[in-house]
Amino acid sequence: MIKRKQKQGGTREESSTYAVFGLAWVWLLVLIAYPLVQILVAAFFVSGNFTLSEFYSLFETAYYRRVIVNSFRLAAIVATFGTIIALIFALAVTKVDMPGRKLFHIVALVPTISPPFAFGLAVIMLFGRQGLVTYEILGLETSAIYGLNGMAVAQIFGFFPFAYLLLRGILLGLNPSLEEAASTLGANRFKTLFTVTLPLMVTGIASAFLLLFIYSMADLGNALLIGGNYTVVSSQIYLAIVGQFDFARGAALSVTILFPAVLLFIWQKKLEQRTTYAMVSGRPSGSSTSIRERGIVWSAWGFCVLITLIIGAVYLTILAGASTRLWGVNYTPTLDHFRAVFGAGNLGVRALQDTFFLASIAAVFGGVLSLVIGYMVQRVPVRGRGMVDFLSMIPMAVPGVVIGIAFAIAFNKPPLIISGTALIIILLFIVRTMPFGLRMSVAAIGQIDVAIDEASLTLGANRFQTFTRITLPLIRTSFVASIIYMFTRNITSLSAVIFVVSANWTLVTAAMLSEIETGRISVASAFAVVLVVIVVAINIILFRFIERQKTS
Amino acid sequence: METVTTQGNDLRLVDLEKEFQSPDGGMVTAVNKISLDVAPGEFVSLLGPSGCGKTTILRMVAGLEQPTRGEILIGEERVNELPPYKRNIGLVFQSYALFPHKTVFENVAYSQTLRRRPKAEIKSSVDEMLALVGLGHLADRSPTQLSGGQQQRVALARALVSDPRVLLFDEPLSNLDARLRVQVRAEIRRVHQRLRPTVIYVTHDQSEAMSLSDRIAVMSSGQVMQIGTPQDIYQRPDNRFVADFVGSANFFPARVLERKSKELVVEFSGGTFKIGSWAPGSEQSDDVLLVIRQEHLEIVPESESSVHGIIRGSEFLGTHTECLIEVGGQTALATLDSSGGIELPTEGSTVGIRFQESRAHVIPNTPE
């Protein structure tokens, strides 16, 4: 009796199963492998001949060398500070017995589902040339915030919640008896933290760092908004394609961040796996070792309140910007900007409609696809399923701008011309969000005892019947959750889809960007408010739904 | 009550082999050339420690693993190529594996619903099965509301309702506490006697195997060490592994002095014994092992036996006391009846050892 793995062993499968598996392969090859190969071709081949000339010219130009260094420097800063904040926040929320833990957690979730330039917008409105703090209050006329500082601040607070979620999961998974053992052996809180808790989390912390590094490198919204003269690769790619239609340059620039990003991603995944080995008990508990010392409680509480206020200030600023006449000049309340969004004949309504339409279709198809592939990967013993899993995960590693260009290049020429259509946006949405959906469905299916599937099979149900009658009903809550999550990511995404929107089909985030580019910050804020309200509302409904499912 | 009697098919495993890829890339043989014939209606247990390959055999019969080599025949039909859902076997899992989103009735009816049988027929057969396992009154409950023992009985009914050609049990009692285990065990025996399905029952618990089986196959490292009735296995083990795994046995190296047609005369620790029971292979060498069950080894005053030992320790266990005795460099366990008020021998004292020759057994002394 070999120790049973969660993945199922070796049943005979019928040809229909292989057919579904084959379709998954077609999907992955056409929509992930083909575009990425096309971007490599665009970067390395000039009129059919292999050449490194594009890269020579990149690295010979001092300007581009600086751009590349800039990207990495920014990423390092954001990852360092973001990880520190996330770690303290996670420790405080999971380990310290203080009021408002749940609120802190919920507030920290908001940036993970909000549109990409919310933080950049707020930073400009508060500290920009005509910022509320810098200009109105301090009377300064400074553009110091444009550049490294502003970008770093916007990214640190915009992205640290992702690291927080990761670290929180690890902290909750740690076996509390380890810390209890340390304290019964005479270690105080700090000794315990530094000798037991943190060493156990080392790989997790490193993994959070890499995650933020990747996010920072891939970020486009903030770079365009407050990058100023501090140009980074992602914004350069955008300018090369959208400004100069120089696809070769855009592709070459993409390659300079594509490979580091993919390597970092693989490294991060390795670390994440090792972290889970360190977690002795998988059962989330954590609350048993609540810290009650007054000094610690107060400083932790103070820290969390500060962070919560900063996040809150960001959204309040955007709300204020959206509902005052002209930020920095005239602070009279008005609803004009919302009218500009919703007004008849305006681009806003159409962008909203398009966004909802495309994002919903993509979320539903993406959800179903994730579920089917997740089931195959988890339960169906077909050769190559590990490869399918890996390929589907790649878009998580590839920066949004890169996959965006890859789509723009690959599907603008035979044999597959779909640029300018709704289809290309939908497909890009699905490709970008499927890794998340896939993780969710793999996790949900992994929760079900393999024996339940096997029972169904031995009782005479084939794969399809087992999937529809047993698996699907058991994971329906998580299935709905993954669709909502994908929908949320779709409507707030920018960096990839910006390259495939067209006159026929446009998106809210793209509309926001063009409002910002034409200096209409208030209208952009109004868009942001609308998006945040919608996203938060959807997620609250979802949360309620999940709670109800749990109790019934 | 009139019940359909399951007429099980015979099951044959022919040179069945299973190799797994081990994490370091090599191949591990989990099942090594196993051949086994199970008669229709027979109850055969696969008994062995974890890792011996017994569950792998069961899963191959169910179609959940593919054999590397060899054949599986159910009622003369080769089923190697059939997926699990075309084999018509019943499988009862250690973890019950009831569908948590279906009621007890729906769980049992699952296989019948898949076959699109008329509603009334389904109802009557499901009701009948639930009544058979004594759970008719719980049909509308959710399985999550049932105790472990009840859940396993539902699982049993679910496996039986489609009249499976072979019924498989994968350590079905392991998740139950001791008392329920005995109850459900009795339930399984009763159901088997009533419906007579062909059964393969995997367990590491010798008392389960003993109490339920027509025959037991004791397994170790992918091989069958011995197959036989519970009495055979217990009283006439073929080798040291079987004697050691099933029950608690003492092994004393002995020399064969004489071979007769009905008995072996052996010498051990200064005593000569005539033993009428020996395993095949014991004739090969003069060095053999004398097997004496713990409960058959008696402790007597030093003067009453020619074989002596030194008491090395004792444990009072309520119903009896276990004594650790050193006999000729070997340690042995003997059981002292606690009820008789016999005085416990003190540690370090020398005692006599005695056993009935008819209860001793000889096996070859092969190095393991």
Tab-separated table of N, CA and C in Angstrom, chain A residues 7-85:
chain	number	residue	atom	x	y	z
A	7	LYS	N	-3.725	13.318	-5.458
A	7	LYS	CA	-4.055	13.078	-6.856
A	7	LYS	C	-4.391	11.605	-7.025
A	8	GLN	N	-5.399	11.350	-7.821
A	8	GLN	CA	-5.886	9.991	-7.926
A	8	GLN	C	-4.991	9.147	-8.797
A	9	GLY	N	-4.995	7.864	-8.538
A	9	GLY	CA	-4.067	6.951	-9.186
A	9	GLY	C	-4.354	6.657	-10.637
A	10	GLY	N	-4.731	5.447	-10.965
A	10	GLY	CA	-4.750	5.085	-12.372
A	10	GLY	C	-6.015	4.427	-12.850
A	11	THR	N	-7.073	5.171	-13.025
A	11	THR	CA	-8.257	4.577	-13.606
A	11	THR	C	-8.143	4.621	-15.125
A	12	ARG	N	-8.827	3.695	-15.761
A	12	ARG	CA	-8.975	3.761	-17.217
A	12	ARG	C	-9.890	4.929	-17.534
A	13	GLU	N	-9.585	5.667	-18.565
A	13	GLU	CA	-10.457	6.776	-18.927
A	13	GLU	C	-11.030	6.551	-20.314
A	14	GLU	N	-12.184	7.144	-20.536
A	14	GLU	CA	-12.796	6.982	-21.841
A	14	GLU	C	-12.368	8.080	-22.781
A	15	SER	N	-12.612	7.880	-24.065
A	15	SER	CA	-12.073	8.804	-25.053
A	15	SER	C	-12.631	10.208	-24.862
A	16	SER	N	-13.875	10.314	-24.334
A	16	SER	CA	-14.426	11.653	-24.143
A	16	SER	C	-13.589	12.448	-23.144
A	17	THR	N	-13.048	11.755	-22.142
A	17	THR	CA	-12.193	12.430	-21.170
A	17	THR	C	-10.950	12.968	-21.858
A	18	TYR	N	-10.384	12.117	-22.728
A	18	TYR	CA	-9.187	12.567	-23.437
A	18	TYR	C	-9.507	13.732	-24.360
A	19	ALA	N	-10.721	13.725	-24.918
A	19	ALA	CA	-11.104	14.811	-25.810
A	19	ALA	C	-11.132	16.136	-25.047
A	20	VAL	N	-11.726	16.123	-23.865
A	20	VAL	CA	-11.770	17.342	-23.054
A	20	VAL	C	-10.353	17.799	-22.732
A	21	PHE	N	-9.519	16.826	-22.407
A	21	PHE	CA	-8.133	17.117	-22.092
A	21	PHE	C	-7.425	17.737	-23.304
A	22	GLY	N	-7.723	17.187	-24.467
A	22	GLY	CA	-7.140	17.713	-25.701
A	22	GLY	C	-7.562	19.156	-25.943
A	23	LEU	N	-8.845	19.451	-25.678
A	23	LEU	CA	-9.327	20.823	-25.856
A	23	LEU	C	-8.589	21.774	-24.914
A	24	ALA	N	-8.339	21.304	-23.697
A	24	ALA	CA	-7.595	22.128	-22.748
A	24	ALA	C	-6.217	22.449	-23.309
A	25	TRP	N	-5.599	21.434	-23.931
A	25	TRP	CA	-4.284	21.647	-24.539
A	25	TRP	C	-4.352	22.674	-25.660
A	26	VAL	N	-5.375	22.550	-26.519
A	26	VAL	CA	-5.519	23.493	-27.626
A	26	VAL	C	-5.626	24.913	-27.068
A	27	TRP	N	-6.473	25.051	-26.069
A	27	TRP	CA	-6.675	26.346	-25.430
A	27	TRP	C	-5.345	26.933	-24.941
A	28	LEU	N	-4.599	26.119	-24.209
A	28	LEU	CA	-3.352	26.603	-23.620
A	28	LEU	C	-2.326	26.959	-24.684
A	29	LEU	N	-2.253	26.122	-25.710
A	29	LEU	CA	-1.247	26.367	-26.743
A	29	LEU	C	-1.587	27.611	-27.549
A	30	VAL	N	-2.872	27.737	-27.914
A	30	VAL	CA	-3.248	28.856	-28.773
A	30	VAL	C	-3.237	30.176	-28.005
A	31	LEU	N	-3.697	30.155	-26.773
A	31	LEU	CA	-3.889	31.427	-26.080
A	31	LEU	C	-2.764	31.798	-25.121
A	32	ILE	N	-1.913	30.861	-24.795
A	32	ILE	CA	-0.806	31.231	-23.907
A	32	ILE	C	0.533	31.042	-24.610
A	33	ALA	N	0.753	29.851	-25.115
A	33	ALA	CA	2.058	29.587	-25.722
A	33	ALA	C	2.253	30.413	-27.005
A	34	TYR	N	1.242	30.403	-27.869
A	34	TYR	CA	1.383	31.081	-29.173
A	34	TYR	C	1.672	32.580	-29.013
A	35	PRO	N	0.892	33.343	-28.211
A	35	PRO	CA	1.203	34.775	-28.072
A	35	PRO	C	2.585	35.023	-27.485
A	36	LEU	N	2.989	34.192	-26.522
A	36	LEU	CA	4.293	34.428	-25.908
A	36	LEU	C	5.414	34.125	-26.899
A	37	VAL	N	5.209	33.109	-27.716
A	37	VAL	CA	6.203	32.830	-28.751
A	37	VAL	C	6.250	34.001	-29.730
A	38	GLN	N	5.080	34.541	-30.055
A	38	GLN	CA	5.031	35.669	-30.987
A	38	GLN	C	5.801	36.871	-30.462
A	39	ILE	N	5.731	37.105	-29.164
A	39	ILE	CA	6.442	38.269	-28.621
A	39	ILE	C	7.949	38.027	-28.693
A	40	LEU	N	8.350	36.770	-28.502
A	40	LEU	CA	9.773	36.447	-28.619
A	40	LEU	C	10.222	36.635	-30.066
A	41	VAL	N	9.369	36.184	-30.988
A	41	VAL	CA	9.687	36.344	-32.400
A	41	VAL	C	9.834	37.829	-32.729
A	42	ALA	N	8.894	38.631	-32.237
A	42	ALA	CA	8.950	40.066	-32.524
A	42	ALA	C	10.204	40.698	-31.941
A	43	ALA	N	10.662	40.161	-30.811
A	43	ALA	CA	11.838	40.752	-30.165
A	43	ALA	C	13.138	40.289	-30.811
A	44	PHE	N	13.162	39.043	-31.280
A	44	PHE	CA	14.434	38.472	-31.731
A	44	PHE	C	14.575	38.362	-33.249
A	45	PHE	N	13.504	38.548	-33.989
A	45	PHE	CA	13.580	38.370	-35.442
A	45	PHE	C	13.213	39.657	-36.160
A	46	VAL	N	14.077	40.075	-37.039
A	46	VAL	CA	13.728	41.197	-37.895
A	46	VAL	C	13.647	40.652	-39.314
A	47	SER	N	12.548	40.853	-39.967
A	47	SER	CA	12.226	40.288	-41.284
A	47	SER	C	12.736	38.855	-41.441
A	48	GLY	N	12.378	38.038	-40.480
A	48	GLY	CA	12.647	36.605	-40.601
A	48	GLY	C	14.024	36.152	-40.163
A	49	ASN	N	14.905	37.077	-39.820
A	49	ASN	CA	16.241	36.670	-39.412
A	49	ASN	C	16.451	36.915	-37.923
A	50	PHE	N	17.129	35.954	-37.290
A	50	PHE	CA	17.401	36.099	-35.864
A	50	PHE	C	18.404	37.227	-35.650
A	51	THR	N	18.103	38.073	-34.725
A	51	THR	CA	19.021	39.178	-34.456
A	51	THR	C	18.866	39.645	-33.022
A	52	LEU	N	19.956	40.146	-32.476
A	52	LEU	CA	19.884	40.714	-31.136
A	52	LEU	C	19.963	42.233	-31.210
A	53	SER	N	19.805	42.766	-32.433
A	53	SER	CA	20.040	44.198	-32.622
A	53	SER	C	19.138	45.040	-31.725
A	54	GLU	N	17.889	44.618	-31.598
A	54	GLU	CA	16.953	45.365	-30.766
A	54	GLU	C	17.491	45.466	-29.330
A	55	PHE	N	18.103	44.358	-28.865
A	55	PHE	CA	18.615	44.354	-27.492
A	55	PHE	C	19.897	45.174	-27.384
A	56	TYR	N	20.736	45.072	-28.458
A	56	TYR	CA	21.935	45.916	-28.431
A	56	TYR	C	21.537	47.372	-28.293
A	57	SER	N	20.594	47.773	-29.118
A	57	SER	CA	20.241	49.192	-29.093
A	57	SER	C	19.606	49.565	-27.755
A	58	LEU	N	18.894	48.596	-27.152
A	58	LEU	CA	18.327	48.856	-25.823
A	58	LEU	C	19.429	49.101	-24.804
A	59	PHE	N	20.377	48.156	-24.781
A	59	PHE	CA	21.367	48.232	-23.715
A	59	PHE	C	22.466	49.238	-24.017
A	60	GLU	N	22.592	49.644	-25.289
A	60	GLU	CA	23.589	50.662	-25.604
A	60	GLU	C	23.097	52.043	-25.234
A	61	THR	N	21.772	52.208	-25.249
A	61	THR	CA	21.234	53.515	-24.936
A	61	THR	C	21.194	53.690	-23.425
A	62	ALA	N	21.852	54.731	-22.952
A	62	ALA	CA	21.880	54.982	-21.510
A	62	ALA	C	20.462	55.121	-20.972
A	63	TYR	N	19.605	55.736	-21.769
A	63	TYR	CA	18.229	55.976	-21.342
A	63	TYR	C	17.522	54.663	-20.987
A	64	TYR	N	17.616	53.692	-21.874
A	64	TYR	CA	16.915	52.432	-21.609
A	64	TYR	C	17.569	51.644	-20.493
A	65	ARG	N	18.912	51.761	-20.435
A	65	ARG	CA	19.574	51.083	-19.300
A	65	ARG	C	19.009	51.610	-17.996
A	66	ARG	N	18.819	52.956	-17.963
A	66	ARG	CA	18.310	53.544	-16.736
A	66	ARG	C	16.877	53.075	-16.470
A	67	VAL	N	16.110	52.982	-17.539
A	67	VAL	CA	14.722	52.548	-17.392
A	67	VAL	C	14.660	51.164	-16.731
A	68	ILE	N	15.540	50.277	-17.218
A	68	ILE	CA	15.530	48.919	-16.675
A	68	ILE	C	15.980	48.918	-15.219
A	69	VAL	N	17.054	49.656	-14.934
A	69	VAL	CA	17.514	49.759	-13.543
A	69	VAL	C	16.417	50.353	-12.668
A	70	ASN	N	15.759	51.388	-13.182
A	70	ASN	CA	14.666	52.025	-12.437
A	70	ASN	C	13.612	51.012	-12.003
A	71	SER	N	13.222	50.179	-12.951
A	71	SER	CA	12.185	49.181	-12.652
A	71	SER	C	12.592	48.299	-11.491
A	72	PHE	N	13.844	47.826	-11.547
A	72	PHE	CA	14.288	46.904	-10.512
A	72	PHE	C	14.463	47.619	-9.173
A	73	ARG	N	14.961	48.867	-9.233
A	73	ARG	CA	15.141	49.589	-7.982
A	73	ARG	C	13.784	49.827	-7.313
A	74	LEU	N	12.839	50.301	-8.101
A	74	LEU	CA	11.507	50.540	-7.553
A	74	LEU	C	10.936	49.257	-6.957
A	75	ALA	N	11.075	48.165	-7.716
A	75	ALA	CA	10.522	46.891	-7.246
A	75	ALA	C	11.167	46.480	-5.928
A	76	ALA	N	12.475	46.692	-5.812
A	76	ALA	CA	13.160	46.300	-4.583
A	76	ALA	C	12.660	47.123	-3.405
A	77	ILE	N	12.494	48.419	-3.622
A	77	ILE	CA	12.013	49.283	-2.538
A	77	ILE	C	10.602	48.882	-2.123
A	78	VAL	N	9.728	48.736	-3.129
A	78	VAL	CA	8.333	48.396	-2.836
A	78	VAL	C	8.245	47.051	-2.118
A	79	ALA	N	9.035	46.083	-2.599
A	79	ALA	CA	8.971	44.751	-2.005
A	79	ALA	C	9.468	44.786	-0.560
A	80	THR	N	10.528	45.529	-0.303
A	80	THR	CA	11.075	45.584	1.055
A	80	THR	C	10.060	46.201	2.022
A	81	PHE	N	9.638	47.425	1.711
A	81	PHE	CA	8.743	48.095	2.651
A	81	PHE	C	7.373	47.425	2.701
A	82	GLY	N	6.909	47.000	1.547
A	82	GLY	CA	5.612	46.328	1.514
A	82	GLY	C	5.613	45.069	2.375
A	83	THR	N	6.699	44.297	2.306
A	83	THR	CA	6.764	43.068	3.090
A	83	THR	C	6.806	43.382	4.582
A	84	ILE	N	7.592	44.425	4.947
A	84	ILE	CA	7.669	44.774	6.372
A	84	ILE	C	6.294	45.171	6.898
A	85	ILE	N	5.618	46.053	6.153
A	85	ILE	CA	4.284	46.486	6.600
A	85	ILE	C	3.336	45.291	6.669
